[in-house]
Amino acid sequence: MSKETGFAAWLDSRMPTLKREWNRHMAEYYAPKNFNFWYLFGIFSLVVLVVQLITGIWLLMSYQGSAEQAFASVEYIMRDVELGWIIRYAHSTGASAFFIVVYLHMFRGLIYGSYKAPRELVWIFGMTIYVVLMAEAFLGYVLPWGQMSYWGAQVIISLFGAIPVVGEDIVQWIRGDYLISGITLNRFMALHVVAMPIILLALVVMHIIALHDVGSNNPDGVSIKKYKDKAGNPIDGVPFYPFFVVTKIAPLVVFFFVFCAILFFMPEMGGYFLEHANFEIANSLKTPEHIAPVWYFTPYYSMLRAVPDKLGGFIIMAAAIAILFVLPWLDRSPVRSIRYKGIISRIAILVFAACFIILGYLGVKAPTPGRTLLAQICTLLYFGYFIGIYFWTRYETTKQEPDRITMNGGMGFWKSMGALLLVILMVVLPIKAVGAESGKSCGTIDCETFTAELTDYPSLQRGANLAVNYCMGCHSFKYSRWERVADDLKIPHDLMMDNLVFSGQKIGDLMSIAMPADGAKEWFGAVPPDLTLVARSRSPEWIYTYLKNFYVDPTRPLGVNNKVYKDVGMPHALLDLQGLQECAPGAVIAANGGIKRDLLTGEDLLDDPCGQFKLIETGSMSEAEFDQAAYDITNFLVYIAEPMAEQRKHIGRWVLLFLLLLLVPATLLAREYSKSIH
């Protein structure tokens, strides 16, 4: 007879299935006692899935899925929706976090043999989740409708055209049009928001059910079902709830600490989580200098580029994923865990991990002959692991598995650190050998250093004044509003209206200009780009250096050129401030970064015909004053590219402080529950 009373009894009498499934998968599901660090990533992946679903729903409330409005709606979410930037950054950070924890979860399956009998179906469901997750991520990657979204989709979709006979029809079917267009964007949004999440959730449920039917694996790879107590429960296991749930709160807090540190302090993650090119609106007539998918696809993209033939590359890329599905039948070892496998298996898994990381790195870099060769070697080693495992696992000498799980097994801390160091060396050394970057950071020269000061309001106010008076004759700031700028820069509204806001515009309007697109294209050869996000797509250092490096060039239609942006099509807008410069012979920078000098006289070799500038027409500012003006304009552009940057950091400090405080009781609670486990 049930001892439950009140609401619990009422619910149980009307829906007993709910309690039965709770007991089966949580309260009465026994998991091995010796779960370690690697088993956290399955929990983390479920948590990130929830984060993605919740933030995705919130984003959809303000997102507009059309080619004309998609990019602007994302900026509207970032700038005008109250705390919308948190939702967007959480979703973009969550996308990368999802793949990080999934890759580590899969690696745990590889090292502990979680794919071997009787868990083949668990592994297949997991791999299917991985494939659907990649499809979901690709569909979502297109939705912001930035440059890399558009061109990344162009490259990936065109791969299907390599399929003989039906390839072009498949490409057209995926796009829904002859070109990637608003139709493509609409169908991708439908798939990303509705179809793929339903499939993903269904697969996750089946993955968990299949896992709980056969029981969880553990670092020793031995079953806990052999030895049971009088009640029929495994001696070497404990109920998943509350023991494992409570003890994993502390690691979950640590995970959220790292997650929030990225979200609030480095959401772009150096251009890997949010790519710089994606801060420019999609333009089918302007191809990015280097097209690459987002980082979590790049291992397979490297394999694609490593094969000269398009169809061959497509087959290799598809085979790299497909071969994971048959891994349970390739591994013939009598033991599951890497703890008891032979030396070949241990070395091979480390080489495999290093190769996968190298391929991921090479995929985000522009190809060179050396990088292509390294990608080809790593691709061979990747497939060599799966082919070779069928042979070496049948003959290598293994250790004797224990009869029951061990609580102090494994390599230990120092051996684990040694293995990690070995992987790092195997990654870094080959990359160093082929990964040297060529070219300058700012066109034909290196960028000057620049540090933004977003709390220097006088600088921001001067920069706003200069930007409006000298830049907005041609360039708009159409994703930002006058009122937001006035409030953030502490400019009174009446002063803003009288001195900065254009005639006919209101304080709450977007900062647009009246220049017609057709006229601009006729005058300059192309419509001047909007400057709202230029500091994020180009970098502040690039802008600062660019503003200072105009020089006279009679061969150009407008009479000027720029060392940062060669053959620039715009006039020198700050001419009356800086004056006009012309090229003069200057020193040549040697390969080691020094200045080349004459060996006899020790004087600088002035072999660079444009190594320095000479002022031939003075402006209204001195050189120091113009440097400050260029700084102020750049500082303002950094602010307007992400006006919530200071608010983001301020909120982030409080969030991280809260998580640190939460970690204390979570750790103490986990310690108490761990006593009963051990």
XYZ file of N, CA and C in Angstrom, residues 450-467 477 485 489 531-532 534-536 539-541 543-545 547 627-643 645-646 649:
159
model
N 46.036 49.318 -30.475
C 44.895 50.157 -30.093
C 44.198 49.497 -28.914
N 43.895 50.282 -27.900
C 43.158 49.796 -26.740
C 41.953 50.698 -26.517
N 40.759 50.138 -26.660
C 39.539 50.931 -26.498
C 39.323 51.275 -25.026
N 38.776 52.461 -24.783
C 38.412 52.906 -23.435
C 36.938 53.295 -23.464
N 36.073 52.345 -23.185
C 34.639 52.571 -23.335
C 34.025 53.314 -22.156
N 34.826 53.662 -21.176
C 34.341 54.515 -20.088
C 34.917 55.931 -20.191
N 35.671 56.193 -21.244
C 36.210 57.532 -21.488
C 35.162 58.318 -22.282
N 34.206 58.898 -21.578
C 33.075 59.541 -22.250
C 33.476 60.758 -23.080
N 34.420 61.596 -22.642
C 34.854 62.689 -23.524
C 35.367 62.179 -24.871
N 36.164 61.085 -24.838
C 36.666 60.514 -26.092
C 35.514 59.998 -26.953
N 34.568 59.294 -26.335
C 33.422 58.761 -27.082
C 32.569 59.886 -27.657
N 32.389 60.967 -26.894
C 31.592 62.100 -27.381
C 32.287 62.778 -28.557
N 33.599 62.974 -28.453
C 34.337 63.552 -29.580
C 34.280 62.630 -30.791
N 34.415 61.315 -30.535
C 34.344 60.353 -31.630
C 32.989 60.360 -32.311
N 31.905 60.484 -31.522
C 30.560 60.544 -32.097
C 30.421 61.787 -32.969
N 30.930 62.907 -32.483
C 30.859 64.154 -33.246
C 31.608 64.035 -34.572
N 32.809 63.480 -34.535
C 33.602 63.314 -35.752
C 32.956 62.313 -36.703
N 32.435 61.209 -36.158
C 31.812 60.188 -37.004
C 30.594 60.731 -37.728
N 24.826 54.275 -39.865
C 24.950 53.462 -38.652
C 23.550 52.901 -38.369
N 22.617 56.081 -28.321
C 23.947 56.690 -28.304
C 23.985 57.853 -27.316
N 26.366 57.698 -23.995
C 27.496 58.615 -23.981
C 27.239 59.837 -23.105
N 28.602 51.282 -40.905
C 29.733 51.237 -39.975
C 29.373 50.737 -38.581
N 28.123 50.319 -38.380
C 27.709 49.912 -37.040
C 28.578 48.792 -36.490
N 31.550 47.600 -38.050
C 32.851 47.490 -38.720
C 33.974 47.165 -37.743
N 33.865 47.638 -36.496
C 34.926 47.356 -35.519
C 34.974 45.883 -35.146
N 33.855 45.173 -35.322
C 33.846 43.738 -35.011
C 34.220 42.908 -36.237
N 38.204 44.802 -36.912
C 39.015 44.935 -35.698
C 39.333 46.403 -35.480
N 39.353 46.833 -34.223
C 39.680 48.234 -33.919
C 41.068 48.632 -34.413
N 42.040 47.716 -34.310
C 43.398 48.021 -34.757
C 43.418 48.338 -36.254
N 40.909 49.560 -38.102
C 40.279 50.859 -38.355
C 41.235 51.998 -38.009
N 41.842 51.913 -36.838
C 42.746 52.961 -36.370
C 43.906 53.151 -37.350
N 44.487 52.054 -37.800
C 45.598 52.125 -38.750
C 45.122 52.636 -40.102
N 42.597 54.694 -40.802
C 42.302 56.128 -40.788
C 43.562 56.975 -40.946
N 46.116 62.124 -34.484
C 46.196 60.796 -33.870
C 45.103 60.634 -32.814
N 44.865 61.682 -32.022
C 43.815 61.631 -31.009
C 42.444 61.557 -31.663
N 42.248 62.286 -32.763
C 40.968 62.240 -33.476
C 40.712 60.846 -34.041
N 41.753 60.240 -34.625
C 41.610 58.875 -35.154
C 41.287 57.907 -34.024
N 41.931 58.115 -32.875
C 41.636 57.273 -31.710
C 40.185 57.446 -31.282
N 39.711 58.694 -31.205
C 38.343 58.955 -30.741
C 37.311 58.341 -31.677
N 37.522 58.463 -32.990
C 36.587 57.861 -33.947
C 36.572 56.345 -33.776
N 37.753 55.745 -33.678
C 37.835 54.285 -33.520
C 37.203 53.852 -32.207
N 37.446 54.594 -31.157
C 36.859 54.287 -29.850
C 35.332 54.303 -29.933
N 34.787 55.306 -30.642
C 33.339 55.389 -30.822
C 32.821 54.215 -31.650
N 33.556 53.829 -32.683
C 33.130 52.699 -33.516
C 33.156 51.387 -32.728
N 34.119 51.253 -31.815
C 34.153 50.067 -30.946
C 32.921 50.052 -30.055
N 32.571 51.226 -29.503
C 31.368 51.307 -28.661
C 30.124 50.952 -29.451
N 29.933 51.564 -30.614
C 28.672 51.411 -31.344
C 28.533 50.013 -31.947
N 29.670 49.304 -32.106
C 29.608 47.925 -32.584
C 28.994 46.994 -31.547
N 29.220 47.323 -30.271
C 28.643 46.527 -29.183
C 28.363 47.462 -28.010
N 27.266 48.220 -28.086
C 27.003 49.229 -27.044
C 26.755 48.647 -25.664
N 28.646 46.397 -24.242
C 29.874 45.736 -23.792
C 30.163 45.975 -22.318
N 30.069 47.216 -21.854
C 30.350 47.509 -20.453
C 29.288 46.904 -19.537
N 30.003 43.161 -19.154
C 31.065 42.846 -18.202
C 30.607 43.085 -16.761
